[in-house]
mmCIF file of C-alpha atoms and ligand atoms in Angstrom:
data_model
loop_
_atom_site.group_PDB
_atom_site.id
_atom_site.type_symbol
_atom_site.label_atom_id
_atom_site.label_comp_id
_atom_site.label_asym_id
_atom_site.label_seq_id
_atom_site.Cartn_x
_atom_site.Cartn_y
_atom_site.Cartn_z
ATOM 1 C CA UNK A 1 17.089 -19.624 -17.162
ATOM 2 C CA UNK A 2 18.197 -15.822 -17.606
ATOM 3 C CA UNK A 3 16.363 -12.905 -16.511
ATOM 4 C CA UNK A 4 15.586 -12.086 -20.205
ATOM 5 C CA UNK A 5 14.031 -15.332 -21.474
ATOM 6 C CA UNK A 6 12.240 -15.422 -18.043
ATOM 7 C CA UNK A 7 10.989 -12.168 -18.928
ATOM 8 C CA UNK A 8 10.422 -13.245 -22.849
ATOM 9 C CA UNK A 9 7.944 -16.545 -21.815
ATOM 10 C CA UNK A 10 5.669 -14.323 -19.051
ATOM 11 C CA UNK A 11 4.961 -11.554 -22.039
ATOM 12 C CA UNK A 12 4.161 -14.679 -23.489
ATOM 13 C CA UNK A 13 1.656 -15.915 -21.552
ATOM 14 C CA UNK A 14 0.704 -12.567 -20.614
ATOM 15 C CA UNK A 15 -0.854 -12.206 -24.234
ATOM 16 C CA UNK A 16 -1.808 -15.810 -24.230
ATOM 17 C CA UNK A 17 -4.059 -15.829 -21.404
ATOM 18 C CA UNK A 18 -5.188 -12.007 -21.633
ATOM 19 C CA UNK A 19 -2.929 -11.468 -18.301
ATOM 20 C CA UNK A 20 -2.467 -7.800 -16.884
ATOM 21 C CA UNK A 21 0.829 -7.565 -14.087
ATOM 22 C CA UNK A 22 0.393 -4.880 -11.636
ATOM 23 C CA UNK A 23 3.493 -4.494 -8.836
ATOM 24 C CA UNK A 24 3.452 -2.280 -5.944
ATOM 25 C CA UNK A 25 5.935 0.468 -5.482
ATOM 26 C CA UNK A 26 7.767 -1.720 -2.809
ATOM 27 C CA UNK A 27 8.431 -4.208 -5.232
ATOM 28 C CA UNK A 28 11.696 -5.495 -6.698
ATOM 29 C CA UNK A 29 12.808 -3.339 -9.956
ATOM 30 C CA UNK A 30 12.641 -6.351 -11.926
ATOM 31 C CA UNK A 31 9.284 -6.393 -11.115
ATOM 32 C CA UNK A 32 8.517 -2.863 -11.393
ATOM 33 C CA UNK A 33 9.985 -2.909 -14.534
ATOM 34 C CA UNK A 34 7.767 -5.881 -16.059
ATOM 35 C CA UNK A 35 4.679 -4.668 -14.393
ATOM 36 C CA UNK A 36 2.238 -3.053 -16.957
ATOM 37 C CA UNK A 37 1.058 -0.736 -14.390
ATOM 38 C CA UNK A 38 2.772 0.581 -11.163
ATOM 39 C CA UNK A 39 1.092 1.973 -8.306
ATOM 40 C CA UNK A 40 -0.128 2.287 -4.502
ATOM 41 C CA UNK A 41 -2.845 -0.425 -3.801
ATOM 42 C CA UNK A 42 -5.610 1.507 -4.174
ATOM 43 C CA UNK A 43 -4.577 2.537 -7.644
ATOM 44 C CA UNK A 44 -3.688 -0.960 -8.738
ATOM 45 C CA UNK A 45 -6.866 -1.943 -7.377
ATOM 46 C CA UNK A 46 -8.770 0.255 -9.139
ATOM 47 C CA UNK A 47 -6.869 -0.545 -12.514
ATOM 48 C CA UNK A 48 -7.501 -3.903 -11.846
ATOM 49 C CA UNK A 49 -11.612 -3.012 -11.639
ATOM 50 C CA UNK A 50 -11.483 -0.917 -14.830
ATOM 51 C CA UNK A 51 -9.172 -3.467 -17.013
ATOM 52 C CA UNK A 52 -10.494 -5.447 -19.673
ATOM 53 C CA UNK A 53 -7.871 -8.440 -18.706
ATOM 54 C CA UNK A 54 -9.590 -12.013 -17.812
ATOM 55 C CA UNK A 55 -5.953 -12.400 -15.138
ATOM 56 C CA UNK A 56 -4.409 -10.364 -13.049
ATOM 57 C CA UNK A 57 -1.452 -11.504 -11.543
ATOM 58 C CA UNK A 58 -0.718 -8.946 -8.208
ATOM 59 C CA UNK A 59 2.341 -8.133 -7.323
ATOM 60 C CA UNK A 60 2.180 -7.114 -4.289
ATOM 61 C CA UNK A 61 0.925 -8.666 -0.674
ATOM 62 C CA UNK A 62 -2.131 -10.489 0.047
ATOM 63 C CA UNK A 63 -4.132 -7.833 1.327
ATOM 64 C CA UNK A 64 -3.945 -5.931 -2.393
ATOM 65 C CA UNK A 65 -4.878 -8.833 -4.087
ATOM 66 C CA UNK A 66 -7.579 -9.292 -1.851
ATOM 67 C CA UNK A 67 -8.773 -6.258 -2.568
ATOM 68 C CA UNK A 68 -8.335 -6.610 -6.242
ATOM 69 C CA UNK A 69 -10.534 -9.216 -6.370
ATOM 70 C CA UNK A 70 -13.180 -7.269 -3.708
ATOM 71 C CA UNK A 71 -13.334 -5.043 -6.792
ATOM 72 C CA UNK A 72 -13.683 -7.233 -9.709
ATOM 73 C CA UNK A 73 -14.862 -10.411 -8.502
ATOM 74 C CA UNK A 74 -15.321 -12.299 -12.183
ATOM 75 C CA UNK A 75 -12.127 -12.210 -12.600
ATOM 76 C CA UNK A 76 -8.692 -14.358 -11.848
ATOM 77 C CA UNK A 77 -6.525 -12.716 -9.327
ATOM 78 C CA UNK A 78 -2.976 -13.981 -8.584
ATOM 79 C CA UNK A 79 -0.828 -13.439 -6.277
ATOM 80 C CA UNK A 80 2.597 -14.989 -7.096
ATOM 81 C CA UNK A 81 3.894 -15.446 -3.758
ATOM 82 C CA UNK A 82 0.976 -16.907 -1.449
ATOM 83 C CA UNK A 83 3.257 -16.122 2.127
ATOM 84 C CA UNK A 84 3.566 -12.340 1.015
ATOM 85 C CA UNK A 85 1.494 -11.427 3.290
ATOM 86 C CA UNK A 86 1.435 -7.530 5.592
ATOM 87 C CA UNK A 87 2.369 -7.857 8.843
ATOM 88 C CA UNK A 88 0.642 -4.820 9.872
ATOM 89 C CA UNK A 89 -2.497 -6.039 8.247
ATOM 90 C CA UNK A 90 -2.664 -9.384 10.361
ATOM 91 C CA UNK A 91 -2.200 -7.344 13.701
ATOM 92 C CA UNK A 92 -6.131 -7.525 13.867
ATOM 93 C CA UNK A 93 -8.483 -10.349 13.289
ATOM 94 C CA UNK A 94 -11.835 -9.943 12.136
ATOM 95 C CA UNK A 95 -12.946 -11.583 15.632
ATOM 96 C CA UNK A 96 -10.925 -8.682 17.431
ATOM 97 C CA UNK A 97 -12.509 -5.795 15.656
ATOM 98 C CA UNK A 98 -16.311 -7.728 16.445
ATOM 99 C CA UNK A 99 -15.249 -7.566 20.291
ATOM 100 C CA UNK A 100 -14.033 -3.561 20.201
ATOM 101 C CA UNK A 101 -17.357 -3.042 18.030
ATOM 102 C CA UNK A 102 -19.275 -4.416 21.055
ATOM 103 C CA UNK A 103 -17.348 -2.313 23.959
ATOM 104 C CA UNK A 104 -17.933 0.531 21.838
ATOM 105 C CA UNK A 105 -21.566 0.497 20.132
ATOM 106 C CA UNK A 106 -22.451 3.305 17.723
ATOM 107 C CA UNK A 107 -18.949 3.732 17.184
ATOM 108 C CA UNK A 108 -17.604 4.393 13.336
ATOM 109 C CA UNK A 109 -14.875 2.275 12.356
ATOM 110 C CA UNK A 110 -12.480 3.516 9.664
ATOM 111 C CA UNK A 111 -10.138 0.544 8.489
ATOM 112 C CA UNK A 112 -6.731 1.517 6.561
ATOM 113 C CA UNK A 113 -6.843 -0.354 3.440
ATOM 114 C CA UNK A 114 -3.852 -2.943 4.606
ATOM 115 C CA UNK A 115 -6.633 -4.631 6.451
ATOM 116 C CA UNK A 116 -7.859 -8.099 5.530
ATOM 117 C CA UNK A 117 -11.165 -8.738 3.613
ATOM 118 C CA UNK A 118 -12.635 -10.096 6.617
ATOM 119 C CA UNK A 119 -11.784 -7.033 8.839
ATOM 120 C CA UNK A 120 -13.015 -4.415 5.709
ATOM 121 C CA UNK A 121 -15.984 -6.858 6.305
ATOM 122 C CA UNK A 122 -16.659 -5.431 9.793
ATOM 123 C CA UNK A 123 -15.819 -1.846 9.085
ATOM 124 C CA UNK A 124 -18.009 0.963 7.917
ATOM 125 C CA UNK A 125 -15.562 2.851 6.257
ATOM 126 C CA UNK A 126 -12.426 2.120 4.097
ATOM 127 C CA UNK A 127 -9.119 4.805 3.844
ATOM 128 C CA UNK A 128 -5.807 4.933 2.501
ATOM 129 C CA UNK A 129 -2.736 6.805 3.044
ATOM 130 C CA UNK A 130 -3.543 9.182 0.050
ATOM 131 C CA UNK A 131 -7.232 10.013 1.223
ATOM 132 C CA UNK A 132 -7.585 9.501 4.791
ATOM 133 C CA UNK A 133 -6.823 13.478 5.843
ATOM 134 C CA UNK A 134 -9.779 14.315 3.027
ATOM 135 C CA UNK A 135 -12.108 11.348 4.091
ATOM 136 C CA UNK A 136 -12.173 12.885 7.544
ATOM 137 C CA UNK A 137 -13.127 16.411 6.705
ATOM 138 C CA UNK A 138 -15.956 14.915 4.935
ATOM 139 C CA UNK A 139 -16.933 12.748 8.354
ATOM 140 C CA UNK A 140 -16.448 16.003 10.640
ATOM 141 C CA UNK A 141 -19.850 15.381 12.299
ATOM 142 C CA UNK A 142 -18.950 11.890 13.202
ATOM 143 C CA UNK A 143 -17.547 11.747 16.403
ATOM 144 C CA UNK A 144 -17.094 8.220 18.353
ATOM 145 C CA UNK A 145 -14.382 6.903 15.654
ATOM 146 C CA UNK A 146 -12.105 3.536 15.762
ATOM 147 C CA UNK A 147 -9.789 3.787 14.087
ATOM 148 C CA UNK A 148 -7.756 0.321 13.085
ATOM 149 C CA UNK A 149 -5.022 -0.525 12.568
ATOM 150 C CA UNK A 150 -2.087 1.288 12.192
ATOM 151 C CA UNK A 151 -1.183 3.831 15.447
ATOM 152 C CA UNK A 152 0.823 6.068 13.587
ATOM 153 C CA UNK A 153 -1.606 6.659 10.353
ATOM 154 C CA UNK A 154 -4.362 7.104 12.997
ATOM 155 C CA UNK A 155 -2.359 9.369 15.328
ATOM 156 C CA UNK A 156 -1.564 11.216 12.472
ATOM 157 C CA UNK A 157 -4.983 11.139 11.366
ATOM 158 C CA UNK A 158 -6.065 12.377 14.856
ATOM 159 C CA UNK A 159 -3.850 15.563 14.825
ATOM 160 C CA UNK A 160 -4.670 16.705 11.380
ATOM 161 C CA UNK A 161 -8.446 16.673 11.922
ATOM 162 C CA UNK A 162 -8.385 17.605 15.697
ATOM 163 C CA UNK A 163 -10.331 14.386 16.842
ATOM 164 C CA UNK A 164 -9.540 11.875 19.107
ATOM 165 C CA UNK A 165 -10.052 8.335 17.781
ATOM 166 C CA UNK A 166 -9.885 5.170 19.613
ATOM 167 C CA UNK A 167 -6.612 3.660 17.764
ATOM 168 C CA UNK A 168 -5.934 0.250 17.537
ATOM 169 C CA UNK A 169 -2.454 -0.894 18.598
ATOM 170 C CA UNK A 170 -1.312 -2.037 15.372
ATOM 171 C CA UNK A 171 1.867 -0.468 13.091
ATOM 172 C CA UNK A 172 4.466 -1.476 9.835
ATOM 173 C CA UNK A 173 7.380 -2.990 11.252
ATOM 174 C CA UNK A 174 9.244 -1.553 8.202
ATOM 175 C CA UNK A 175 7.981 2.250 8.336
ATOM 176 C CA UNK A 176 8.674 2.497 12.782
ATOM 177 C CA UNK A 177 12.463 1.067 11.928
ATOM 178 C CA UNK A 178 12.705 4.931 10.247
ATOM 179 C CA UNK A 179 13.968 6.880 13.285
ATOM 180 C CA UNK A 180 13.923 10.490 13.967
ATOM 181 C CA UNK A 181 18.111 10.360 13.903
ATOM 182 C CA UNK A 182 17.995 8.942 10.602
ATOM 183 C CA UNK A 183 15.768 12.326 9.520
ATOM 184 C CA UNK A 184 18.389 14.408 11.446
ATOM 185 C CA UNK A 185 21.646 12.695 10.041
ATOM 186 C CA UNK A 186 20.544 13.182 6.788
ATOM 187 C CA UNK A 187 19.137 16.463 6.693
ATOM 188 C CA UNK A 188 23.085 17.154 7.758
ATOM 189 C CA UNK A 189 24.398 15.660 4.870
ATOM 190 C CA UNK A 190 21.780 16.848 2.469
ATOM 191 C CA UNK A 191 20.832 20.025 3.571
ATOM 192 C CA UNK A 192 18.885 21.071 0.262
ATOM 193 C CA UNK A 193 16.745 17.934 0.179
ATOM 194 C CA UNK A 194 13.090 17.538 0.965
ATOM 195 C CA UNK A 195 12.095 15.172 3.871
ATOM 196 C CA UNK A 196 9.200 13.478 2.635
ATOM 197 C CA UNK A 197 7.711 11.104 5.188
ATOM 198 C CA UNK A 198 4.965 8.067 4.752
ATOM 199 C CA UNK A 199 2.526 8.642 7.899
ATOM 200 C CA UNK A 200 3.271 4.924 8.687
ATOM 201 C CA UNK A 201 6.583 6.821 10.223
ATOM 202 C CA UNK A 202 6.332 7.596 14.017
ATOM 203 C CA UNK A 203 4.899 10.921 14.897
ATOM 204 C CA UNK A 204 8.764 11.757 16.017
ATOM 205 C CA UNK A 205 9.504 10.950 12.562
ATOM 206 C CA UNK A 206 7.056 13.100 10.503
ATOM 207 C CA UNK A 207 7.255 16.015 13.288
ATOM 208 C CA UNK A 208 11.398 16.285 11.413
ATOM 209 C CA UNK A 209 9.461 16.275 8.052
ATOM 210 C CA UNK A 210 8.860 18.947 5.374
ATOM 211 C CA UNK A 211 5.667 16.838 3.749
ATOM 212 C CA UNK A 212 4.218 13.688 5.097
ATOM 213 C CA UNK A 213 2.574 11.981 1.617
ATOM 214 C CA UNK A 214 1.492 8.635 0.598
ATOM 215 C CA UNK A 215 3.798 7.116 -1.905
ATOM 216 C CA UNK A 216 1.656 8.187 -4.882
ATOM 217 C CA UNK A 217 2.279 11.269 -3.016
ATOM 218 C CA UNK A 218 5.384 11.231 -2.868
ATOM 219 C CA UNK A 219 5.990 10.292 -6.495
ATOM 220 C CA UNK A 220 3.886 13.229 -7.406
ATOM 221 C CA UNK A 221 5.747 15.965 -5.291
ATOM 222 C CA UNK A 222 8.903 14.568 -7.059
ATOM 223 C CA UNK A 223 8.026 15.414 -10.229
ATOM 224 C CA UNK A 224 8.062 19.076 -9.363
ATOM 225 C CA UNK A 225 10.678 21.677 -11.114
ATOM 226 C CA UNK A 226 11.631 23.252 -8.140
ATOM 227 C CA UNK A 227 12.536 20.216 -6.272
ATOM 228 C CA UNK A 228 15.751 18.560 -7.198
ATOM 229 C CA UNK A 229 16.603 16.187 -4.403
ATOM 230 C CA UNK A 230 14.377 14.488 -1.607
ATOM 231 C CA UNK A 231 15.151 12.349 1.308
ATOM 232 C CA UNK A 232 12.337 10.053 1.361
ATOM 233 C CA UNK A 233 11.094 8.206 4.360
ATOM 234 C CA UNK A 234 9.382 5.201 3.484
ATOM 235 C CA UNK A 235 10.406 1.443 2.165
ATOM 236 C CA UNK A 236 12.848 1.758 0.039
ATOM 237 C CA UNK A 237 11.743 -0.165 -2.688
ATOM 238 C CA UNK A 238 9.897 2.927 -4.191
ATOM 239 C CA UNK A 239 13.417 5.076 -5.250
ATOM 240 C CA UNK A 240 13.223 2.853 -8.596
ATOM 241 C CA UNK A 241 10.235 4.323 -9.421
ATOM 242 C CA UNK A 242 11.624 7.576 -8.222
ATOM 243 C CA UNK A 243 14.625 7.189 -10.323
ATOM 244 C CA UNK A 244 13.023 5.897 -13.631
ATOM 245 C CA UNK A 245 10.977 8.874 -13.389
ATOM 246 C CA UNK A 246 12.725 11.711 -12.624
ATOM 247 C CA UNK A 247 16.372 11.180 -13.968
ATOM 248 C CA UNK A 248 18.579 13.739 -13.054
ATOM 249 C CA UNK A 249 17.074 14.039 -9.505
ATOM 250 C CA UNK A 250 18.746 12.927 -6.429
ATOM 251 C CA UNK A 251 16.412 10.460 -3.901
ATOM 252 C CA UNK A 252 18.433 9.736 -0.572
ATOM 253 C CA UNK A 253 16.149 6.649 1.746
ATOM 254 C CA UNK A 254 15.912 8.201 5.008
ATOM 255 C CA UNK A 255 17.132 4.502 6.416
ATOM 256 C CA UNK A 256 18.442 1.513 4.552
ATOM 257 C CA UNK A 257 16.616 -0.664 6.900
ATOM 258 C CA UNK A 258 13.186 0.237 5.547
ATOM 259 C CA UNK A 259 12.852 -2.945 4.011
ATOM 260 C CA UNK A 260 9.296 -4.993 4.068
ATOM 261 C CA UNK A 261 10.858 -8.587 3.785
ATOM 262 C CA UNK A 262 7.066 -9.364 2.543
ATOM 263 C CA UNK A 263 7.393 -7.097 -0.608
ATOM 264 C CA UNK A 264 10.697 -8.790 -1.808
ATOM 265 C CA UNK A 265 9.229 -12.211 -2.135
ATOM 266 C CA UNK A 266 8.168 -11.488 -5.571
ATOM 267 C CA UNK A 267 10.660 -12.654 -7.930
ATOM 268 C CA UNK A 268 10.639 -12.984 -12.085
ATOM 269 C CA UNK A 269 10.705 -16.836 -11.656
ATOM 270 C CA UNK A 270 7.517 -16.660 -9.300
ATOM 271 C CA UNK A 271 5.440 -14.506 -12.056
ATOM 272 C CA UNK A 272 6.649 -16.969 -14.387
ATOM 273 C CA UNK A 273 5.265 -19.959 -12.442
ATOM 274 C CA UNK A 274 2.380 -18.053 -11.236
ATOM 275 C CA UNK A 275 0.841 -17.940 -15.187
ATOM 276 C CA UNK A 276 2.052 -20.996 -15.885
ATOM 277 C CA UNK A 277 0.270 -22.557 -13.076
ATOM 278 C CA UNK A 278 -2.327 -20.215 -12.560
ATOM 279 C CA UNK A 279 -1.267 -19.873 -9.107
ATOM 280 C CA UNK A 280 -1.731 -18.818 -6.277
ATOM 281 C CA UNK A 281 -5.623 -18.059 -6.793
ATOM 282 C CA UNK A 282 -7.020 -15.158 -4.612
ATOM 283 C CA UNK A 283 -10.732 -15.502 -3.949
ATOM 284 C CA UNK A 284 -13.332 -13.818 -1.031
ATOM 285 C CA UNK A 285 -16.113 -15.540 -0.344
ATOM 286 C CA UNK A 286 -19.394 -13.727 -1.805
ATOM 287 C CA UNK A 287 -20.645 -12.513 1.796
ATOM 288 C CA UNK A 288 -17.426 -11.139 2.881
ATOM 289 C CA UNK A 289 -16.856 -9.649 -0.588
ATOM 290 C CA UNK A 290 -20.184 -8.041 -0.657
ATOM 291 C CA UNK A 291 -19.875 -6.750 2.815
ATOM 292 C CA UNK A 292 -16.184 -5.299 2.278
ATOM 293 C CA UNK A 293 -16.754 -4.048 -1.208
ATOM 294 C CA UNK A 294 -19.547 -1.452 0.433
ATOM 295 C CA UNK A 295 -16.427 -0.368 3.062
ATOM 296 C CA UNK A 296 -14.315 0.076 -0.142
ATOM 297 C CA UNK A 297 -16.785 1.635 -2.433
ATOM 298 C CA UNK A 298 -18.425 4.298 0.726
ATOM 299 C CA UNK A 299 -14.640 5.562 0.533
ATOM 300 C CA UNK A 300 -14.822 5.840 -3.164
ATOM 301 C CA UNK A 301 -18.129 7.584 -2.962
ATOM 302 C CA UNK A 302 -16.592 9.912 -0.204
ATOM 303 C CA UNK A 303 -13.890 11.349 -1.389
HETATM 304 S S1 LIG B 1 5.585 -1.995 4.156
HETATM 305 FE FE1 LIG B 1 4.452 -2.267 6.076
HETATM 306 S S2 LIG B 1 2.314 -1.883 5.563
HETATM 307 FE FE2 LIG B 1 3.433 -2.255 3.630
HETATM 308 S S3 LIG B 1 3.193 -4.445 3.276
HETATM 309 FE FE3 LIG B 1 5.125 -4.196 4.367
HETATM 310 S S4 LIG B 1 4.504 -4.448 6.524
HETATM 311 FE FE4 LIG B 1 2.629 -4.100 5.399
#
């Protein structure tokens, strides 16, 4: 089957079965480019809480979905690819974080949003890369923080708000393959560009940068007049939005090798399959939800 009547039978079903499709902005184009809504997670999961769809079918990795559902458990979440899963996010167990909680008592634990349900579960406090630096100012009087359970976001996170947080070891396999020679080679052959950095970079990498920003960050900044061409250090998947948005502008990746393998699983064919079958279901069950949903909605609150 071609891409177009692939495309033709999922708008389809999409209207059939009151469907919504909501793709990261690591995704395929394809998939960008079907997606009603594009987005970080936290946006798609909040779209996905305020829609008036009975499916939504996440295009994304399982974390996102996860959380999807955390927000609006009544309704169908899909994920059309049950292996894409986030590396990062599995580099702590619910069972871990229970052990540091217990070397560390009357500590507050801030979990990055790439966390599983059950690790949200155990944490007081949810961030993302587009709040964190405001969530802290807000938590200035807290001092005995974990922070889990990506280094670099924490580190980051550390310097900007002057506190020292117990980090957990964790990090993006995509984002640490950006190295700071990448930031200087290119800076040499665009010297006009921007270097706008994801703070799941290395701290050698952002140190190089003009702005570090989360990718609804850095979508934002590119939409400015004055800026006409950015280097952009993050997965790579997110210069079709870039693009599609801003034509005219120039977007250089900062390295081609910024690729998550886990946000290319998601094909046409698999959203096809995934509302024809109404696979593959993600659900949480009601005491983790319930417990991870206050981790999620404090941040909300917060900030
Ligand atoms: S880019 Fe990194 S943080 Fe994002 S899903 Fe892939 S491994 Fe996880």
């Amino acid at each position: 089957m071609d891409d177009k009547s692939i495309i033709e039978k999922i708008n389809k079903l999409k209207k059939e079965k009151n469907a919504v499709i909501l793709a990261h902005n690591y995704q395929r184009p394809e998939v960008q480019d079907i997606a009603d809504y594009s987005g970080d997670s936290l946006a798609l999961s909040r779209i996905a809480a305020d829609t008036d769809a009975d499916v939504i079918v996440f295009c994304g990795v399982h974390f996102m979905a996860e959380t999807a559902y955390i927000l609006s458990p009544d309704k169908t979440v899909l994920l059309p690819d049950k292996d894409s899963g986030c590396p990062m996010a599995n580099m702590i167990t619910a069972d871990q974080l229970r052990a540091l909680k217990k070397e560390r008592p009357g500590a507050t634990v801030i979990a990055y949003v790439n966390t599983t349900a059950e690790v949200k579960a155990e944490t007081d406090i949810c961030c993302t890369s587009g709040n964190a630096v405001k969530l802290l100012d807000k938590l200035k009087d807290i001092d005995d923080l974990i922070f889990v359970p990506d280094k670099c976001l924490g580190s980051y996170l550390s310097k900007k708000s002057g506190k020292d947080f117990f980090l957990w070891n964790g990090y993006c396999p995509t984002h640490v393959k950006i190295q700071p020679e990448d930031i200087i080679e290119k800076r040499k052959m665009y010297p006009d560009a921007k270097v706008l950095s994801h703070p799941e970079c290395t701290s050698a990498v952002l140190e190089l940068s003009d702005e570090v920003l989360s990718t609804e960050g850095i979508c934002r900044y590119a939409q400015r007049e004055d800026v006409q061409e950015i280097i952009f250090a993050t997965e790579i998947g997110i210069m079709h939005r870039l693009k599609t948005e801003n034509p005219g502008k120039k977007f250089y990746p900062a390295s081609d090798a910024a690729v998550c393998s886990d946000m290319k699983k998601i094909t046409l064919e698999k959203i096809l399959w995934s509302l024809e079958e109404m696979q593959y279901e993600i659900k949480v069950p009601d005491e983790i939800c319930k417990k991870a949903r206050k981790a999620v909605d404090r941040m909300i609150e917060i900030v």
